[in-house]
Amino acid sequence: MVRLITHNLLACHAKGCTQNNFPLQFKDVSIELKEQEVNSEFVKNFLPRLEWKALVNTARQLGDTSLPEELPDMVDDDFLKALHHVLFEIHVEEGAMVCPNCGHSYPISNGIPNMLLSEHEIG
Amino acid sequence: MFETPLTNIDYDKVYEPAEDSFLLLDCFEQEYQSIQQRFTGRVPVVTEIGTGSGIVTCFIKQNILPHSIFFATDINPTSCSTAAETIKLNDTHETHPFTFTAMQMNLTSAVRSNKIDLLVFNPPYVPAENVPEIPKDLDDSSWLDLALLGGQDGMMTTWEVLNNLENILTPEIGIAYILFCARNKPDQVAETMKARGWKVDVVIHRKAGWEVLSILLFQK
Ligand SMILES: C[S@@+](CC[C@H](N)C(=O)[O-])C[C@H]1O[C@@H](n2cnc3c(N)ncnc32)[C@H](O)[C@@H]1O
Ligand SMILES: [Zn+2]
């Protein structure tokens, strides 16, 4: 179950790929939206650890434009609700994540990403 | 006593929870308070390498740190799907079911550096000639070898993690619980890591059949 919270913590690790290797770009994805109760405290506590730009841009690529370009100074309930939705309720079940630098494609199947590299790609 | 998670496992393909797995559960039960304290006010990123059935991560999620982000990696694809099943099987309403991701991954290689707060690893620790190669076929009978065989001193895979621990864990906050058997020479490992500036403690040990298992806690 790849969600944007997961995606925000992953980067390409192919041999020699150390720059511009984040965020991975979703490709040919099939998505399921699954509702879940909002836990504002939880979302708020994780907020400082997110790469905000990467999150916003990735959400937009997947058609969700609810998040502001810049992280607001004051967060209210509506904002946390939108953030909760982006982080947890968008489930990428199939597709791939492609490295913006080296183009390596990491497939996702049944919600499980395959981040393994073959022998010659290992750094 | 916390409850042991339910599992539904194809034992031909996925590591069946054994003494080592249960020692980890007991370890986390014992460490409950200090772990809780350490991560107060934080949503920790918990990562288990080589999750197998997922039983250990599931236990942590249910009982120790319910409000966390969980990554469970394994090179064995059937382990990944089994771990996801295990989480589903045990999920209750309160435990925030969408915080868990199983990933087919070598160690923590695709997780960004310095993001993991709690690292857990029950490695392939049995001494052997080599660390086995990854089978090509999902139905290959050798997936379980990868769960057991750890090359020289049973330490080849574990050293890969220890040598990179500084880049894996969040600075200052991150900690790692790693399981050893006596033939891994955990005392020597502890000395080496201490010389590199780590604080190392044996948190629990137990005689399990002809093995003596121990779990070491690494922190800066
Ligand atoms: C001893 S089993 C532990 C399983 C489970 N965590 C438990 O305690 O019951 C070791 C697991 O590590 C996995 N493994 C071996 N080498 C690995 C690697 N390089 N990266 C990720 N997982 C690995 C195996 O497939 C196996 O599931
Ligand atoms: Zn790359």
Coordinates of C-alpha atoms and ligand atoms in Angstrom, one line a residue:
Chain A
M1 CA 0.0 0.0 0.0
V2 CA 2.0 2.9 -1.3
R3 CA 0.6 6.1 0.0
L4 CA 2.1 9.6 -0.3
I5 CA 3.4 9.3 3.3
T6 CA 5.4 6.3 2.1
H7 CA 6.5 8.0 -1.1
N8 CA 7.8 11.1 0.8
L9 CA 10.3 8.9 2.5
L10 CA 11.7 7.0 -0.5
A11 CA 14.5 7.8 -3.0
C12 CA 16.3 6.2 -5.8
H13 CA 19.4 4.3 -4.8
A14 CA 20.7 3.0 -8.1
K15 CA 24.5 3.0 -8.6
G16 CA 25.8 6.6 -8.8
C17 CA 22.4 8.1 -8.4
T18 CA 22.8 10.4 -5.5
Q19 CA 21.5 13.7 -6.7
N20 CA 18.1 14.8 -7.9
N21 CA 17.0 11.2 -7.0
F22 CA 13.9 12.4 -5.1
P23 CA 10.9 12.6 -5.3
L24 CA 10.2 9.6 -7.5
Q25 CA 7.6 10.2 -10.2
F26 CA 4.5 8.1 -10.3
K27 CA 3.7 6.6 -13.6
D28 CA 0.7 4.7 -15.0
V29 CA -0.8 4.4 -11.6
S30 CA -4.1 2.9 -10.6
I31 CA -5.4 4.5 -7.4
E32 CA -7.9 3.6 -4.8
L33 CA -9.3 6.2 -2.4
K34 CA -9.9 4.7 1.1
E35 CA -11.5 6.8 3.8
Q36 CA -10.2 6.8 7.2
E37 CA -10.9 8.7 10.4
V38 CA -8.7 11.8 10.8
N39 CA -6.3 11.9 13.6
S40 CA -5.2 15.6 13.6
E41 CA -2.7 15.2 16.3
F42 CA -0.9 12.5 14.4
V43 CA -0.8 14.5 11.2
K44 CA 0.3 17.6 12.9
N45 CA 3.1 15.8 14.7
F46 CA 4.5 14.4 11.5
L47 CA 4.2 17.6 9.6
P48 CA 7.7 19.0 10.4
R49 CA 9.2 15.9 8.9
L50 CA 7.6 16.1 5.5
E51 CA 9.3 17.3 2.3
W52 CA 6.6 19.8 1.6
K53 CA 7.3 20.7 -2.0
A54 CA 7.7 17.0 -3.0
L55 CA 4.4 16.2 -1.3
V56 CA 2.4 19.0 -2.9
N57 CA 3.8 18.4 -6.4
T58 CA 3.2 14.6 -6.2
A59 CA -0.3 15.1 -4.9
R60 CA -1.0 17.5 -7.9
Q61 CA 0.4 14.9 -10.3
L62 CA -2.2 12.5 -8.9
G63 CA -4.9 15.1 -9.4
D64 CA -5.2 16.4 -5.8
T65 CA -4.8 20.2 -5.6
S66 CA -6.0 20.7 -2.1
L67 CA -2.6 21.6 -0.6
P68 CA -1.0 25.1 -0.7
E69 CA 2.3 25.6 -2.4
E70 CA 3.9 26.9 0.8
L71 CA 3.5 25.3 4.2
P72 CA 1.2 27.7 6.1
D73 CA 2.4 29.1 9.4
M74 CA -0.9 28.4 11.1
V75 CA -2.6 25.1 10.5
D76 CA -6.3 24.7 11.0
D77 CA -8.6 21.7 10.9
D78 CA -9.5 22.0 7.2
F79 CA -5.8 22.0 6.3
L80 CA -5.1 19.0 8.5
K81 CA -8.0 17.2 6.9
A82 CA -6.7 17.8 3.4
L83 CA -3.3 16.8 4.5
H84 CA -4.6 13.6 6.1
H85 CA -6.4 12.8 2.8
V86 CA -3.3 13.3 0.7
L87 CA -1.0 11.3 3.1
F88 CA -3.1 8.4 4.0
E89 CA -6.2 8.0 1.8
I90 CA -4.7 7.9 -1.7
H91 CA -3.6 4.3 -2.2
V92 CA -1.4 3.5 -5.2
E93 CA -2.2 -0.1 -6.0
E94 CA -0.5 -0.5 -9.4
G95 CA 2.0 1.4 -11.5
A96 CA 5.5 2.5 -11.0
M97 CA 7.8 5.1 -9.4
V98 CA 10.4 6.5 -11.8
C99 CA 13.6 8.2 -10.7
P100 CA 13.8 11.8 -12.0
N101 CA 17.6 11.5 -12.4
C102 CA 18.5 8.1 -13.8
G103 CA 15.0 7.0 -15.0
H104 CA 15.0 3.7 -13.1
S105 CA 11.5 2.5 -12.7
Y106 CA 10.4 0.8 -9.5
P107 CA 7.2 -1.2 -10.2
I108 CA 4.2 -1.3 -7.8
S109 CA 2.0 -4.4 -7.8
N110 CA -0.8 -5.2 -5.5
G111 CA 0.2 -2.1 -3.4
I112 CA 3.7 -3.4 -2.8
P113 CA 6.6 -1.5 -4.4
N114 CA 9.6 -3.5 -5.6
M115 CA 12.6 -1.4 -4.7
L116 CA 15.2 -4.1 -5.5
L117 CA 17.9 -3.4 -8.0
S118 CA 19.7 -6.0 -10.1
E119 CA 23.3 -6.8 -9.3
H120 CA 24.9 -4.3 -11.8
E121 CA 22.6 -1.4 -10.7
I122 CA 23.7 -1.6 -7.0
G123 CA 25.8 1.4 -5.8
Chain B
M1 CA 1.0 -9.4 28.8
F2 CA 0.4 -8.1 25.3
E3 CA -1.2 -10.5 22.8
T4 CA 0.8 -12.2 20.1
P5 CA -0.5 -11.3 16.7
L6 CA -2.4 -13.8 14.6
T7 CA -0.7 -14.9 11.4
N8 CA -1.7 -16.9 8.3
I9 CA 1.5 -18.1 6.7
D10 CA 2.7 -20.3 3.8
Y11 CA 5.5 -21.9 5.7
D12 CA 7.1 -23.2 2.5
K13 CA 7.9 -19.6 1.5
V14 CA 7.9 -17.4 4.5
Y15 CA 9.8 -17.6 7.8
E16 CA 7.6 -19.1 10.4
P17 CA 7.8 -17.2 13.7
A18 CA 10.2 -19.0 16.0
E19 CA 12.2 -18.4 19.2
D20 CA 14.0 -15.5 17.7
S21 CA 10.7 -13.8 16.7
F22 CA 9.2 -14.3 20.1
L23 CA 12.4 -13.0 21.8
L24 CA 11.8 -9.8 19.9
L25 CA 8.2 -9.6 21.1
D26 CA 9.4 -10.1 24.7
C27 CA 12.1 -7.5 24.1
F28 CA 9.7 -4.8 23.0
E29 CA 7.3 -5.7 25.9
Q30 CA 10.2 -5.2 28.3
E31 CA 11.3 -2.0 26.6
Y32 CA 7.8 -0.5 26.3
Q33 CA 8.3 2.3 28.8
S34 CA 11.7 3.5 27.6
I35 CA 10.6 3.4 24.0
Q36 CA 7.4 5.3 24.8
Q37 CA 9.3 8.0 26.7
R38 CA 11.9 8.3 24.0
F39 CA 9.4 9.1 21.3
T40 CA 6.9 11.3 23.3
G41 CA 5.4 14.0 21.1
R42 CA 6.9 12.5 18.0
V43 CA 5.4 10.3 15.2
P44 CA 8.3 7.9 14.8
V45 CA 9.2 6.1 11.6
V46 CA 9.5 2.5 12.6
T47 CA 11.3 0.2 10.1
E48 CA 11.7 -3.5 10.3
I49 CA 14.2 -5.1 7.9
G50 CA 13.3 -8.7 6.9
T51 CA 9.8 -8.6 8.2
G52 CA 9.0 -12.3 7.2
S53 CA 5.4 -12.9 8.5
G54 CA 5.2 -9.3 9.8
I55 CA 4.6 -10.5 13.3
V56 CA 7.2 -8.2 15.0
T57 CA 6.1 -5.0 13.3
C58 CA 2.5 -6.0 13.9
F59 CA 3.2 -6.4 17.6
I60 CA 4.9 -3.0 17.8
K61 CA 2.0 -1.4 16.0
Q62 CA -0.6 -3.0 18.2
N63 CA 1.1 -2.6 21.5
I64 CA 4.2 -0.5 21.7
L65 CA 4.0 2.5 19.3
P66 CA 0.6 2.5 17.7
H67 CA 0.9 6.1 16.4
S68 CA 3.9 5.6 14.1
I69 CA 4.7 5.2 10.4
F70 CA 5.7 1.6 9.7
F71 CA 7.9 0.3 6.9
A72 CA 8.5 -3.4 6.7
T73 CA 11.0 -4.5 4.1
D74 CA 11.9 -8.0 2.8
I75 CA 13.6 -9.3 -0.3
N76 CA 11.1 -12.1 -0.4
P77 CA 8.0 -10.9 -2.2
T78 CA 5.8 -13.5 -0.4
S79 CA 7.0 -12.1 2.9
C80 CA 5.8 -8.6 1.9
S81 CA 2.3 -9.8 1.0
T82 CA 2.1 -12.0 4.1
A83 CA 3.2 -9.1 6.3
A84 CA 0.5 -6.9 4.8
E85 CA -2.0 -9.7 5.5
T86 CA -0.9 -10.0 9.1
I87 CA -1.4 -6.3 9.7
K88 CA -4.9 -6.5 8.2
L89 CA -5.7 -9.6 10.1
N90 CA -4.9 -7.9 13.5
D91 CA -6.1 -4.4 12.8
T92 CA -8.5 -2.8 15.2
H93 CA -10.2 0.5 14.7
E94 CA -7.9 2.4 16.9
T95 CA -4.6 1.4 15.5
H96 CA -4.6 3.6 12.4
P97 CA -4.5 0.9 9.8
F98 CA -3.1 3.1 6.9
T99 CA 0.3 3.7 8.4
F100 CA 1.9 0.5 7.3
T101 CA 3.7 -0.2 4.1
A102 CA 5.4 -3.5 3.1
M103 CA 8.1 -3.1 0.5
Q104 CA 10.3 -5.5 -1.4
M105 CA 13.7 -4.0 -0.7
N106 CA 17.3 -4.9 0.2
L107 CA 17.7 -3.8 3.8
T108 CA 16.6 -0.1 4.0
S109 CA 18.3 0.9 0.7
A110 CA 15.4 3.0 -0.8
V111 CA 14.4 4.7 2.4
R112 CA 15.9 8.2 2.5
S113 CA 18.9 8.7 4.8
N114 CA 18.5 9.6 8.4
K115 CA 14.7 9.1 8.6
I116 CA 14.3 6.0 10.7
D117 CA 13.7 6.4 14.4
L118 CA 13.3 2.8 15.4
L119 CA 15.0 0.1 13.4
V120 CA 14.4 -3.6 14.0
F121 CA 16.2 -6.5 12.5
N122 CA 16.0 -10.3 13.0
P123 CA 18.6 -11.1 10.4
P124 CA 19.6 -14.2 8.6
Y125 CA 22.2 -15.1 11.3
V126 CA 23.2 -18.7 10.7
P127 CA 26.9 -19.0 9.7
A128 CA 27.3 -20.3 6.2
E129 CA 29.7 -20.3 3.2
N130 CA 27.8 -17.6 1.5
V131 CA 24.7 -15.4 1.6
P132 CA 22.4 -17.1 -0.9
E133 CA 21.4 -15.4 -4.1
I134 CA 17.9 -14.1 -4.6
P135 CA 15.8 -16.7 -6.5
K136 CA 14.3 -15.6 -9.8
D137 CA 11.1 -17.5 -9.4
L138 CA 8.3 -16.8 -6.8
D139 CA 7.8 -20.6 -6.3
D140 CA 11.5 -21.3 -5.9
S141 CA 12.1 -23.5 -2.8
S142 CA 15.2 -21.6 -1.7
W143 CA 13.5 -18.4 -0.4
L144 CA 13.7 -19.7 3.1
D145 CA 17.5 -20.1 2.8
L146 CA 17.6 -16.3 2.6
A147 CA 15.8 -16.1 5.9
L148 CA 18.5 -18.1 7.6
L149 CA 21.9 -18.0 6.1
G150 CA 24.1 -15.1 6.9
G151 CA 27.5 -15.9 5.3
Q152 CA 30.7 -15.7 7.4
D153 CA 30.0 -15.8 11.1
G154 CA 26.3 -15.4 10.1
M155 CA 27.2 -11.7 10.1
M156 CA 27.5 -10.6 6.4
T157 CA 24.0 -9.1 6.2
T158 CA 24.0 -7.7 9.7
W159 CA 27.3 -5.9 9.1
E160 CA 25.9 -4.3 6.0
V161 CA 23.3 -2.6 8.3
L162 CA 25.7 -1.9 11.2
N163 CA 28.3 -0.3 8.8
N164 CA 25.6 2.0 7.5
L165 CA 23.7 2.7 10.8
E166 CA 24.9 6.3 11.0
N167 CA 23.1 7.0 7.7
I168 CA 20.0 5.0 8.4
L169 CA 19.0 6.4 11.8
T170 CA 17.7 9.9 12.6
P171 CA 20.6 11.8 14.3
E172 CA 20.5 11.6 18.1
I173 CA 17.0 10.1 18.2
G174 CA 17.3 6.9 16.2
I175 CA 17.8 3.5 17.8
A176 CA 18.2 0.0 16.5
Y177 CA 17.3 -3.4 18.0
I178 CA 19.2 -6.2 16.3
L179 CA 19.1 -9.9 17.1
F180 CA 22.2 -12.1 17.3
C181 CA 23.0 -15.7 18.0
A182 CA 26.1 -16.7 20.0
R183 CA 28.0 -17.7 16.8
N184 CA 27.7 -14.2 15.6
K185 CA 30.1 -13.2 18.4
P186 CA 27.9 -10.4 19.6
D187 CA 30.4 -9.3 22.3
Q188 CA 33.0 -8.6 19.6
V189 CA 30.4 -6.8 17.5
A190 CA 29.5 -4.6 20.5
E191 CA 33.1 -3.7 21.1
T192 CA 33.7 -2.8 17.4
M193 CA 30.5 -0.6 17.4
K194 CA 31.5 1.0 20.7
A195 CA 34.9 1.9 19.3
R196 CA 32.9 3.7 16.5
G197 CA 31.1 5.8 19.1
W198 CA 27.9 3.8 19.6
K199 CA 26.3 2.9 22.9
V200 CA 25.5 -0.8 22.9
D201 CA 23.5 -2.7 25.4
V202 CA 22.3 -6.3 25.6
V203 CA 18.6 -5.8 26.4
I204 CA 17.5 -9.5 26.5
H205 CA 19.1 -12.9 26.0
R206 CA 17.8 -16.4 26.1
K207 CA 18.8 -20.0 25.5
A208 CA 16.7 -21.4 22.7
G209 CA 17.4 -25.0 22.0
W210 CA 21.1 -25.2 21.2
E211 CA 21.2 -21.5 20.3
V212 CA 21.8 -18.6 22.6
L213 CA 20.0 -15.6 21.3
S214 CA 20.5 -12.0 22.3
I215 CA 19.1 -8.6 21.3
L216 CA 21.4 -5.6 21.2
L217 CA 20.3 -2.0 21.4
F218 CA 22.4 0.4 19.4
Q219 CA 22.2 4.2 20.0
K220 CA 24.5 7.2 19.8
Ligands
LIG1 C1 15.2 -14.7 10.5 S1 13.9 -14.1 9.3 C2 13.0 -13.0 10.4 C3 11.6 -12.9 10.0 C4 10.7 -12.1 11.0 N1 11.2 -10.7 11.1 C5 10.6 -12.8 12.3 O1 11.3 -12.3 13.3 O2 9.9 -13.8 12.4 C6 14.9 -13.1 8.3 C7 14.1 -12.3 7.2 O3 15.0 -11.4 6.5 C8 14.7 -11.5 5.1 N2 16.0 -11.0 4.5 C9 17.1 -11.6 4.3 N3 18.0 -10.8 3.7 C10 17.4 -9.6 3.5 C11 17.9 -8.4 3.0 N4 19.1 -8.2 2.5 N5 17.0 -7.3 2.9 C12 15.7 -7.5 3.4 N6 15.3 -8.6 4.0 C13 16.1 -9.7 4.0 C14 14.4 -12.9 4.9 O4 13.7 -13.0 3.7 C15 13.5 -13.2 6.1 O5 12.2 -12.9 5.9
ZN2 ZN 18.0 7.1 -9.9

